[in-house]
XYZ file of C-alpha atoms in Angstrom:
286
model
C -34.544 190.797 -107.638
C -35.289 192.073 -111.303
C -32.145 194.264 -111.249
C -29.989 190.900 -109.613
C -31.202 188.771 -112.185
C -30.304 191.095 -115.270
C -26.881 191.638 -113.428
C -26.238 188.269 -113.916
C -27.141 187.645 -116.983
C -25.282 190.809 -118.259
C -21.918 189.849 -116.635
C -22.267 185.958 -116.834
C -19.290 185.322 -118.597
C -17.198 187.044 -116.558
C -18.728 184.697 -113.747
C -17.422 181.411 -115.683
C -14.602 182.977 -116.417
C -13.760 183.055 -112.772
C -15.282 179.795 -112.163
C -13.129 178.445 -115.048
C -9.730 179.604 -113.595
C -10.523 178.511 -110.284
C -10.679 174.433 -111.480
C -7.647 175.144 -113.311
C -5.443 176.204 -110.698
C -7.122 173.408 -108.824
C -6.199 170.943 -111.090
C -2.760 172.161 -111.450
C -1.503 172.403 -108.442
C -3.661 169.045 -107.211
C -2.065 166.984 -110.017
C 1.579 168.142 -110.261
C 4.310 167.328 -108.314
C 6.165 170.477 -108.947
C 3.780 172.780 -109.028
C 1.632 171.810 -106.005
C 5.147 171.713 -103.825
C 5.853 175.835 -105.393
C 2.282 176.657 -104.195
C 2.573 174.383 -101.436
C 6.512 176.361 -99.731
C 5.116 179.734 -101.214
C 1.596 179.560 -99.304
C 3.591 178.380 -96.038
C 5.215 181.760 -96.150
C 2.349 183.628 -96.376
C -0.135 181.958 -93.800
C 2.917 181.523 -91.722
C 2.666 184.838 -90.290
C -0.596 184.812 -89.781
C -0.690 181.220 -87.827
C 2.458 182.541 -86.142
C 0.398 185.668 -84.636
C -2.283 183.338 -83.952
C -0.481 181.156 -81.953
C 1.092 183.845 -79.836
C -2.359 184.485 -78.826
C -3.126 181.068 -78.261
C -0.013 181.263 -76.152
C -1.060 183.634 -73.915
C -3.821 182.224 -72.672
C -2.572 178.889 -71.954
C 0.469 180.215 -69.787
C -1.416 179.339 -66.602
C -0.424 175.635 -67.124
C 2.502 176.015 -68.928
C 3.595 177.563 -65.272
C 2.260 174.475 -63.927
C 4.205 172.127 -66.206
C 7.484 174.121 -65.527
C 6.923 174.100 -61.663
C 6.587 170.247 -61.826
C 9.525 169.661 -63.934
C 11.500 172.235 -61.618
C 10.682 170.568 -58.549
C 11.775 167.164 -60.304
C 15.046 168.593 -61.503
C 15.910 169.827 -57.635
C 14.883 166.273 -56.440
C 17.678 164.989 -58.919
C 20.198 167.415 -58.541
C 19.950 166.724 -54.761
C 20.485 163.162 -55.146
C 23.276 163.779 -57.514
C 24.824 165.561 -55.271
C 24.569 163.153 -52.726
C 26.226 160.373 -55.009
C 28.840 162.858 -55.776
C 29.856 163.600 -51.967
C 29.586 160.214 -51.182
C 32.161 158.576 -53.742
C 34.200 161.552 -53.512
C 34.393 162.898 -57.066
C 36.998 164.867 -58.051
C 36.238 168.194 -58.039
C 36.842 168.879 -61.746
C 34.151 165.921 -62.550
C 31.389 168.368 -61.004
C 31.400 171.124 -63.898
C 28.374 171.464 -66.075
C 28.351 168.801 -68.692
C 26.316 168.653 -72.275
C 23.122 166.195 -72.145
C 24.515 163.322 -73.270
C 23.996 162.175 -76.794
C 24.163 166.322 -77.736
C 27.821 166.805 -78.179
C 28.982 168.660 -81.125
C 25.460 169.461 -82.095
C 23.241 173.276 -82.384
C 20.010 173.164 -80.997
C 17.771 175.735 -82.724
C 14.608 176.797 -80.544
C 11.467 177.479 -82.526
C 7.921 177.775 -81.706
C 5.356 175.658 -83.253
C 2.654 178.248 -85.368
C 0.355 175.056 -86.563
C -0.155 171.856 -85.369
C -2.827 168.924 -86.887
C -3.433 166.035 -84.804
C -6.848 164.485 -86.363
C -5.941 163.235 -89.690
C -3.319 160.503 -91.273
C -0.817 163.042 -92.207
C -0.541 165.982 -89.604
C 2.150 168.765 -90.471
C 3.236 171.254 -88.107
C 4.499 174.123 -88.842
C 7.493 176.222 -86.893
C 8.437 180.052 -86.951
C 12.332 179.168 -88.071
C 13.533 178.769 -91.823
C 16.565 178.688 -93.428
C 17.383 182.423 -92.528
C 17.882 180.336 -88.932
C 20.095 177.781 -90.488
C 17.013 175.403 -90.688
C 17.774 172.751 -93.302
C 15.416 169.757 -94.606
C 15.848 166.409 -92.939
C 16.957 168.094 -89.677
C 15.251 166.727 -86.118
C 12.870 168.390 -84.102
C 12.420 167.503 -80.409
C 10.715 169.076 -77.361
C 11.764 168.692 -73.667
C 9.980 166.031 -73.701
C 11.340 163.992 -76.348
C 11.133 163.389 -80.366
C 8.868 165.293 -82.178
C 9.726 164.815 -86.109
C 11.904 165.420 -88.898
C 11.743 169.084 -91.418
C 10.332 168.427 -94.487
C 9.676 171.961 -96.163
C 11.709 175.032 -95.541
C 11.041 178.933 -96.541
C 13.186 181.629 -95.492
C 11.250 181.922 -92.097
C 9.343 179.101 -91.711
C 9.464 175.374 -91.623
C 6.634 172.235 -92.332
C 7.823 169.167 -89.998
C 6.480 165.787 -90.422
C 5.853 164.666 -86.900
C 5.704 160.912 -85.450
C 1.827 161.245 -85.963
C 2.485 160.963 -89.855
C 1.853 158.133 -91.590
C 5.246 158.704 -93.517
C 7.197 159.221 -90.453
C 9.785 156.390 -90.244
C 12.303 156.932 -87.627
C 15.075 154.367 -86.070
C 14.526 153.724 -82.485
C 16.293 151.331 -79.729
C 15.420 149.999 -76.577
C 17.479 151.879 -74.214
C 20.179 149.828 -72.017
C 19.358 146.965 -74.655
C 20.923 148.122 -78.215
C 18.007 146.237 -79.861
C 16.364 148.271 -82.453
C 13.782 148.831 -84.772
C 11.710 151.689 -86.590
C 8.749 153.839 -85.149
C 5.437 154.088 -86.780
C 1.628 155.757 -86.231
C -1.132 154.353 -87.538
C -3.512 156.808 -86.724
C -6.032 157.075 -83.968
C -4.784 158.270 -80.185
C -1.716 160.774 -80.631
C -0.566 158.985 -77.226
C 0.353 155.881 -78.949
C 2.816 154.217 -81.751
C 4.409 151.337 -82.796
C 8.038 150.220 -83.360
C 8.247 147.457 -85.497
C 11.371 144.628 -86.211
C 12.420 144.257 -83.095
C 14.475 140.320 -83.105
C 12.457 137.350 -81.458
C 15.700 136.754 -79.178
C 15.327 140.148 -77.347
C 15.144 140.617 -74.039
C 13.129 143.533 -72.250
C 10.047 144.448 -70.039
C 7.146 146.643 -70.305
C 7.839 150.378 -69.439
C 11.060 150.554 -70.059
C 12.008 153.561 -72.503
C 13.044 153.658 -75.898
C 14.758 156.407 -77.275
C 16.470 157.153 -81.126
C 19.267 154.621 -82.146
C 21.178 157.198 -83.877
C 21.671 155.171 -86.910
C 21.026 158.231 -89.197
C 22.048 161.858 -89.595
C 18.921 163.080 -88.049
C 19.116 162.320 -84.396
C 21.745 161.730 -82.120
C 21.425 158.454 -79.871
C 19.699 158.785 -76.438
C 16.426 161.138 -77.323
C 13.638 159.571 -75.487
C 10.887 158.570 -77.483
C 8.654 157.150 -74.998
C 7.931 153.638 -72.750
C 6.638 149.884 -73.962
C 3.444 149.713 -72.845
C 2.624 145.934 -74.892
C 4.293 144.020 -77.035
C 2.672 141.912 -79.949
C 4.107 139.631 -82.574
C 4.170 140.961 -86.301
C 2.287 139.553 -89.146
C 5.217 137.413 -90.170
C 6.127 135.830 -86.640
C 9.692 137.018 -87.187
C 9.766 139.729 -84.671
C 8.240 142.012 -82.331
C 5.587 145.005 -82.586
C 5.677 147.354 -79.271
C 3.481 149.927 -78.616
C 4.868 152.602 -77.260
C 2.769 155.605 -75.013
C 5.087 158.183 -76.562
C 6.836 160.880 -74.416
C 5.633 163.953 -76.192
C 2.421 165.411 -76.011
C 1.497 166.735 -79.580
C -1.931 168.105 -78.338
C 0.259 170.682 -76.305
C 3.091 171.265 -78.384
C 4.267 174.944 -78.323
C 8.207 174.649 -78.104
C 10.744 172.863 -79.673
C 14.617 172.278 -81.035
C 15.599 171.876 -83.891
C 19.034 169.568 -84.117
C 21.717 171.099 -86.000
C 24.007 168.547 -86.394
C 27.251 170.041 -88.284
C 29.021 166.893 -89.678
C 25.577 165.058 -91.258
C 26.390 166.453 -95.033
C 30.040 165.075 -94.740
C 28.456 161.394 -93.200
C 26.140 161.762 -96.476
C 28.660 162.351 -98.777
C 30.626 159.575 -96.999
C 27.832 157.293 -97.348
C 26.870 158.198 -101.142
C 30.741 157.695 -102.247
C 30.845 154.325 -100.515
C 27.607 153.302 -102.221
C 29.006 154.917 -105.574
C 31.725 152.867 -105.104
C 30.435 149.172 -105.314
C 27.953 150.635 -108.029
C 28.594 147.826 -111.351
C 30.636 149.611 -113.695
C 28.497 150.241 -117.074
C-alpha cells in the first residue's frame, strides 16, 4: 500500500495530465458542431467492424426463426401467386401480360441490400447502423426499407458504413398517404412502443377506415410512392381541430431488423437541382 501510495504521489501529474485531456476532448467534440460530426463519421468506421462481426454472430443464432419468418411469407406468396394465376386464366390475359414485372412504385430505381450492424430502440433518437458506405454507392438522404416496409432515411456515410435515422427518431419526418385515398400527411414517433407512430395533417374532409394501410406519398426524392408503412389503428383530432392524428401499428419490426435496401434512386440530384433553380428563380432580386 506504502509503495501504491508513493507511486502516486511520484507520478501525479502525469495522472492530471491525463485526466486533463480527457475533459478536453470531451468538451470539444460535445460542444462543436464540426468537430463532434469528424469524431462522430470517423468512430463509425472504426466500431463498424466490430458491431458488424458482432452482429454476424448475433445472426447466427437467431436463424431458427428467421427460417420461420421466410416459410410463412413463402407459403403466403404461393397462396397469391395461385390466385393470380387463377385471375389470369380466367380473363384470359394475353400471354405477353404474364412476364415478370418490377414491384410497382420501383421502376427505374437500385435497390442496395445491406445488413443492419447496430440497432437502438430504447431512447428518443435511435440510429442504426448498416455494413454499406459510399464505396456501395450509398449516398446521404437515400431510403432504407425492409421486406416489410419503411425503415428510415441515411444520415452519415463512411466509405463502408452508413448511420440511418429510422422512423423511431424523433427527427424522422417522412411524407406518407393513405393508400387508395391520395390524402396525405407526415409520419412521426414520439417515443415509447417501437410498434406505434403517428401521421399528422391529414384534412378534416377525408374519408377512410381503421386498418387500412398507408404507405410513402412519394412527394420527395427519398421514396418512391407505394412503400407500405403500416395500418390505422385510431384516429384522433390534433391540437388545433384542423385535421387528423392516426396512429399507425407500423409494418416493420425494428426489434428484429437484420436486412434491408437501400433505394438508389438515379434521377433525385437532377429533381434537386430542378427544384433549387425553380426556387432560385422567384428569389427577390437584391
Amino acid at each position: 500500500m506504502h509503495n501504491l501510495t508513493e507511486f502516486l504521489a511520484k507520478h501525479h501529474h502525469w495522472f492530471l495530465f491525463v485526466v486533463l485531456e480527457v475533459v478536453s476532448l470531451v468538451l470539444l467534440f460535445r460542444f462543436n458542431n464540426y468537430q463532434g460530426s469528424v469524431w462522430f463519421t470517423s468512430a463509425n468506421e472504426v466500431t463498424g467492424t466490430v458491431l458488424a462481426t458482432s452482429s454476424k454472430v448475433e445472426s447466427f443464432f437467431s436463424l431458427g426463426k428467421v427460417n420461420e419468418d421466410l416459410t410463412r411469407r413463402n407459403m403466403y406468396l404461393e397462396h397469391q401467386v395461385r390466385v393470380l394465376s387463377e385471375q389470369l386464366r380466367d380473363k384470359q390475359v394475353a400471354a405477353d401480360s404474364t412476364r415478370k414485372q418490377t414491384p410497382a412504385g420501383l421502376d427505374g430505381f437500385r435497390l442496395i441490400p445491406a445488413k443492419v450492424v447496430d440497432n437502438s430502440l430504447s431512447k428518443t433518437d435511435n440510429f442504426i447502423t448498416i455494413d454499406k458506405g459510399s464505396a456501395d454507392g450509398i449516398r446521404k438522404d437515400m431510403g432504407v426499407a425492409c421486406g416489410n416496409g419503411v425503415v428510415g432515411i441515411v444520415y452519415l456515410v463512411s466509405r463502408h458504413f452508413s448511420v440511418v435515422i429510422p422512423v423511431l427518431n424523433s427527427k424522422s419526418n417522412i411524407s406518407c398517404a393513405i393508400a387508395g385515398r391520395g390524402y396525405f400527411g407526415y409520419l412521426h414517433w414520439q417515443g415509447g412502443s417501437s410498434a406505434l407512430a403517428y401521421v399528422d395533417g391529414i384534412p378534416r374532409h377525408a374519408h377512410f377506415k381503421l386498418h387500412e394501410k398507408v404507405v410513402t406519398s412519394g412527394y420527395s426524392s427519398v421514396f418512391p410512392p407505394g412503400v407500405l408503412v403500416g395500418e390505422i389503428l385510431h384516429v384522433f383530432n390534433s391540437t388545433d381541430g384542423l385535421s387528423y392524428r392516426l396512429q399507425i401499428k407500423l409494418s416493420t419490426d425494428f426489434s428484429r431488423l437484420r436486412d434491408v435496401c437501400v433505394i438508389d434512386d438515379p434521377i433525385a440530384e437532377e429533381r434537386l437541382q430542378v427544384n433549387q433553380a425553380a426556387l432560385d428563380s422567384i428569389k427577390p432580386k437584391q
